[in-house]
Each structure stands twice: as structure tokens, then as C-alpha cells.
């Protein structure tokens, strides 16, 4: 079964009301264990919930092996994929006024972006250690590091060139900081694990 929100005992022990709409749980097994998930947005959570329910329904009907795709009615935008290099002249004029009228928000976004850049530099440095490079996770780390670098550059471009809505920038830089911090923590753990190097 799939539960919307934060209904399980695990979620009840550490309730985060601000993340409730992005939360869901997968209940599985004879002991009714739960896999509790927080997506990046409420829309992404609904995409997962409806997609998983579609798979469960197909399985119950004995048609799981025939499933090629599941169509869901969710307006999903991947907020980790920012696109600030293209905007119309009208949008640019609107964003320039917005940036001029909200200097405190521009400063907050800029500060968070600088913090994210600093964490990213630490991530790159730690990733170059032998333990990380010899780990089974290294290819994934390289891929994610590259994606984060692209997002950093895209957000910097949107901020410097005033080609982005400040509300979008604020959200995107916050998500970016969370993602780069999590990856840096993962890499720190890997850097302390000794891996056998094949001869």
C-alpha cells in the first residue's frame, strides 16, 4: 500500500510539517514494514505515489509484465533542473525590476549560493582522495558532482544576469545547497573507508 503524507510511526516520531506534502510511505511485507520517503516537491511525491499505485494495480491484475509506461495526471517540473539562460525581453525586464526592488532577497540568494559553492569545493577536494576514487560509488559521485556544478553555474547566471524569478532562484539555491551538502557528507564517509585496491 502507499500512504500520502506522514502517517507512519517513523514519520510521527520526527514530524516535519513543512515536508508533509512531499512525503509518502510504501508499506510492504507480511510485517507491514514501511519505506518512508520525502520527495523534492509535492508534485514529485504525487508522481511517485500515482506511478507506484499504477504498478500495484497492474500487479494485482496479473499484468505487471506488460507495463511499458504509466500515465499520471501530475504537472511535474524537476526543480533540480534549472534553466535560466533563456528568457524573453519582457521576462528579463520584469526580473530586473524584481531584483532591484528586493535587494535583501538577492543578498540571501547570493549568500546561500556562495555557501553552496564553498561546500562544492570541499566536495571536489574530498572526492579526489584515493579512498573515494577506489570506492564502488565513484562513478555515481562524479556524475552527481558534474550535475551540481551545472546547477551552480545556471543559478549564478540567472542571478548575475537577472534572467530568473527571485522566488524560483531562492527555491533552487536552497535545493542545491541541500543536495551538495548531502553529497559532501556521503563523500566524507567514503573517504574514511579503506577499500582494497585490486592488483
CSV table of C-alpha atoms in Angstrom, one decimal:
chain,number,residue,atom,x,y,z
A,1,UNK,CA,0.0,0.0,0.0
A,2,UNK,CA,1.1,3.6,-0.5
A,3,UNK,CA,0.3,6.3,2.1
A,4,UNK,CA,0.3,10.0,1.4
A,5,UNK,CA,1.9,12.4,3.9
A,6,UNK,CA,3.5,11.4,7.2
A,7,UNK,CA,1.2,8.7,8.6
A,8,UNK,CA,3.6,6.0,9.7
A,9,UNK,CA,5.2,5.7,13.2
A,10,UNK,CA,8.6,6.7,11.8
A,11,UNK,CA,7.2,9.9,10.4
A,12,UNK,CA,5.2,10.5,13.6
A,13,UNK,CA,8.4,10.4,15.6
A,14,UNK,CA,10.1,13.1,13.6
A,15,UNK,CA,7.2,15.1,12.0
A,16,UNK,CA,8.2,17.8,9.6
A,17,UNK,CA,5.0,19.7,8.8
A,18,UNK,CA,6.8,21.7,6.0
A,19,UNK,CA,7.7,18.5,4.3
A,20,UNK,CA,4.3,16.7,4.8
A,21,UNK,CA,3.0,17.3,1.2
A,22,UNK,CA,6.3,15.9,-0.2
A,23,UNK,CA,6.2,12.8,2.0
A,24,UNK,CA,4.8,9.3,1.4
A,25,UNK,CA,5.3,5.8,2.6
A,26,UNK,CA,5.4,2.4,0.9
A,27,UNK,CA,4.0,-0.3,3.2
A,28,UNK,CA,5.4,-3.8,2.3
A,29,UNK,CA,5.8,-7.3,3.6
A,30,UNK,CA,3.9,-9.5,5.9
A,31,UNK,CA,5.1,-7.5,8.9
A,32,UNK,CA,3.9,-4.3,7.2
A,33,UNK,CA,7.2,-2.5,7.3
A,34,UNK,CA,7.4,1.0,5.8
A,35,UNK,CA,9.8,2.7,3.5
A,36,UNK,CA,9.3,6.4,4.3
A,37,UNK,CA,10.2,8.9,1.6
A,38,UNK,CA,10.5,12.7,1.3
A,39,UNK,CA,10.5,13.8,-2.4
A,40,UNK,CA,11.9,17.1,-3.6
A,41,UNK,CA,8.4,18.6,-4.0
A,42,UNK,CA,4.8,17.8,-3.5
A,43,UNK,CA,4.4,17.3,-7.3
A,44,UNK,CA,7.3,14.8,-7.4
A,45,UNK,CA,5.7,12.9,-4.4
A,46,UNK,CA,2.4,12.7,-6.3
A,47,UNK,CA,4.2,11.5,-9.4
A,48,UNK,CA,5.8,8.6,-7.3
A,49,UNK,CA,2.5,7.8,-5.5
A,50,UNK,CA,0.4,7.6,-8.6
A,51,UNK,CA,3.1,5.7,-10.5
A,52,UNK,CA,3.5,3.2,-7.7
A,53,UNK,CA,-0.2,2.7,-7.3
A,54,UNK,CA,-0.4,2.1,-11.1
A,55,UNK,CA,2.2,-0.6,-10.7
A,56,UNK,CA,0.5,-2.2,-7.7
A,57,UNK,CA,-2.8,-2.2,-9.7
A,58,UNK,CA,-1.1,-3.8,-12.7
A,59,UNK,CA,0.4,-6.4,-10.4
A,60,UNK,CA,-2.9,-7.3,-8.8
A,61,UNK,CA,-4.5,-7.7,-12.3
A,62,UNK,CA,-1.6,-10.0,-13.3
A,63,UNK,CA,-0.5,-7.5,-16.0
A,64,UNK,CA,2.8,-6.2,-14.4
A,65,UNK,CA,4.9,-7.9,-17.1
A,66,UNK,CA,3.0,-6.0,-19.8
A,67,UNK,CA,3.6,-2.5,-18.3
A,68,UNK,CA,5.7,-0.2,-20.5
A,69,UNK,CA,4.7,3.1,-19.0
A,70,UNK,CA,2.2,4.5,-16.5
A,71,UNK,CA,0.5,7.8,-17.4
A,72,UNK,CA,-0.3,10.0,-14.4
A,73,UNK,CA,-2.0,13.4,-14.2
A,74,UNK,CA,0.7,15.3,-12.4
A,75,UNK,CA,2.1,18.6,-13.5
A,76,UNK,CA,5.7,17.8,-12.6
A,77,UNK,CA,8.7,20.1,-13.0
A,78,UNK,CA,12.1,18.8,-11.9
A,79,UNK,CA,13.2,21.6,-9.7
A,80,UNK,CA,16.8,20.3,-9.7
A,81,UNK,CA,17.0,21.1,-13.4
A,82,UNK,CA,17.2,24.9,-13.7
A,83,UNK,CA,17.1,26.7,-17.0
A,84,UNK,CA,17.9,30.4,-16.6
A,85,UNK,CA,19.8,31.1,-19.9
A,86,UNK,CA,16.7,31.6,-22.0
A,87,UNK,CA,14.2,34.3,-21.2
A,88,UNK,CA,12.2,36.8,-23.3
A,89,UNK,CA,12.9,40.5,-23.2
A,90,UNK,CA,9.7,41.1,-21.3
A,91,UNK,CA,10.6,38.5,-18.7
A,92,UNK,CA,14.1,40.0,-18.3
A,93,UNK,CA,12.6,43.5,-17.7
A,94,UNK,CA,10.3,42.0,-15.1
A,95,UNK,CA,13.1,40.2,-13.4
A,96,UNK,CA,15.4,43.3,-13.4
A,97,UNK,CA,12.7,45.3,-11.6
A,98,UNK,CA,12.2,42.4,-9.2
A,99,UNK,CA,16.0,42.2,-8.5
A,100,UNK,CA,16.1,46.0,-8.0
A,101,UNK,CA,13.1,46.1,-5.6
A,102,UNK,CA,14.2,43.1,-3.4
A,103,UNK,CA,17.9,43.6,-2.5
A,104,UNK,CA,17.5,41.7,0.7
A,105,UNK,CA,16.3,38.6,-1.1
A,106,UNK,CA,19.0,39.0,-3.8
A,107,UNK,CA,21.6,39.1,-0.9
A,108,UNK,CA,20.1,36.0,0.8
A,109,UNK,CA,20.2,34.1,-2.5
A,110,UNK,CA,23.8,35.2,-3.2
A,111,UNK,CA,24.9,34.2,0.3
A,112,UNK,CA,23.3,30.8,0.0
A,113,UNK,CA,24.9,30.4,-3.4
A,114,UNK,CA,28.4,31.3,-2.0
A,115,UNK,CA,27.9,28.8,0.8
A,116,UNK,CA,26.9,26.1,-1.7
A,117,UNK,CA,30.0,26.9,-3.8
A,118,UNK,CA,32.2,26.5,-0.8
A,119,UNK,CA,30.7,23.1,0.1
A,120,UNK,CA,31.0,22.1,-3.6
A,121,UNK,CA,34.8,23.0,-3.5
A,122,UNK,CA,35.1,20.8,-0.4
A,123,UNK,CA,33.2,18.0,-2.1
A,124,UNK,CA,35.6,18.1,-5.1
A,125,UNK,CA,38.7,18.1,-2.9
A,126,UNK,CA,37.5,15.1,-0.8
A,127,UNK,CA,36.4,13.3,-4.0
A,128,UNK,CA,40.0,13.3,-5.2
A,129,UNK,CA,41.2,11.2,-2.3
A,130,UNK,CA,42.2,7.6,-3.0
A,131,UNK,CA,39.5,6.0,-0.8
A,132,UNK,CA,36.8,7.8,-2.7
A,133,UNK,CA,38.3,7.2,-6.1
A,134,UNK,CA,38.6,3.5,-5.3
A,135,UNK,CA,35.1,3.1,-4.0
A,136,UNK,CA,32.3,1.4,-5.9
A,137,UNK,CA,30.4,4.7,-5.7
A,138,UNK,CA,33.0,6.9,-7.5
A,139,UNK,CA,31.2,6.9,-10.9
A,140,UNK,CA,27.9,8.0,-9.3
A,141,UNK,CA,29.8,10.7,-7.3
A,142,UNK,CA,31.4,12.0,-10.5
A,143,UNK,CA,28.0,12.2,-12.2
A,144,UNK,CA,26.3,13.9,-9.4
A,145,UNK,CA,29.2,16.3,-8.9
A,146,UNK,CA,29.0,17.3,-12.5
A,147,UNK,CA,25.2,17.9,-12.3
A,148,UNK,CA,25.7,20.0,-9.2
A,149,UNK,CA,28.3,22.1,-10.9
A,150,UNK,CA,26.0,22.7,-13.8
A,151,UNK,CA,23.2,23.8,-11.4
A,152,UNK,CA,25.6,26.1,-9.6
A,153,UNK,CA,26.6,27.8,-12.9
A,154,UNK,CA,23.0,28.0,-14.0
A,155,UNK,CA,21.9,29.7,-10.8
A,156,UNK,CA,24.9,32.1,-10.8
A,157,UNK,CA,24.0,33.0,-14.4
A,158,UNK,CA,20.3,33.6,-13.5
A,159,UNK,CA,21.3,35.8,-10.5
A,160,UNK,CA,24.0,37.8,-12.2
A,161,UNK,CA,22.2,38.4,-15.5
A,162,UNK,CA,18.7,38.8,-13.9
A,163,UNK,CA,17.2,36.2,-16.1
A,164,UNK,CA,15.3,34.4,-13.3
A,165,UNK,CA,12.4,35.0,-11.0
A,166,UNK,CA,13.7,35.5,-7.4
A,167,UNK,CA,11.2,33.0,-5.9
A,168,UNK,CA,12.5,30.3,-8.3
A,169,UNK,CA,16.1,31.3,-7.5
A,170,UNK,CA,15.5,31.2,-3.8
A,171,UNK,CA,14.0,27.7,-4.1
A,172,UNK,CA,16.6,26.4,-6.5
A,173,UNK,CA,19.6,27.6,-4.5
A,174,UNK,CA,18.1,26.1,-1.3
A,175,UNK,CA,17.6,22.7,-3.0
A,176,UNK,CA,21.1,22.9,-4.5
A,177,UNK,CA,22.6,23.6,-1.0
A,178,UNK,CA,20.7,20.6,0.4
A,179,UNK,CA,21.9,18.3,-2.4
A,180,UNK,CA,25.6,19.4,-2.3
A,181,UNK,CA,25.6,19.1,1.5
A,182,UNK,CA,24.2,15.6,1.4
A,183,UNK,CA,26.7,14.5,-1.3
A,184,UNK,CA,29.6,16.1,0.6
A,185,UNK,CA,28.6,14.1,3.7
A,186,UNK,CA,28.4,10.9,1.7
A,187,UNK,CA,31.9,11.6,0.2
A,188,UNK,CA,33.3,12.3,3.7
A,189,UNK,CA,32.1,8.9,4.9
A,190,UNK,CA,33.6,7.2,1.9
A,191,UNK,CA,36.9,9.0,2.4
A,192,UNK,CA,37.3,7.3,5.7
A,193,UNK,CA,36.6,3.8,4.4
A,194,UNK,CA,39.7,1.8,3.3
A,195,UNK,CA,39.0,-0.1,0.1
A,196,UNK,CA,41.0,-2.9,-1.2
A,197,UNK,CA,42.8,-2.0,-4.4
A,198,UNK,CA,42.9,-4.8,-7.0
A,199,UNK,CA,46.4,-5.8,-8.0
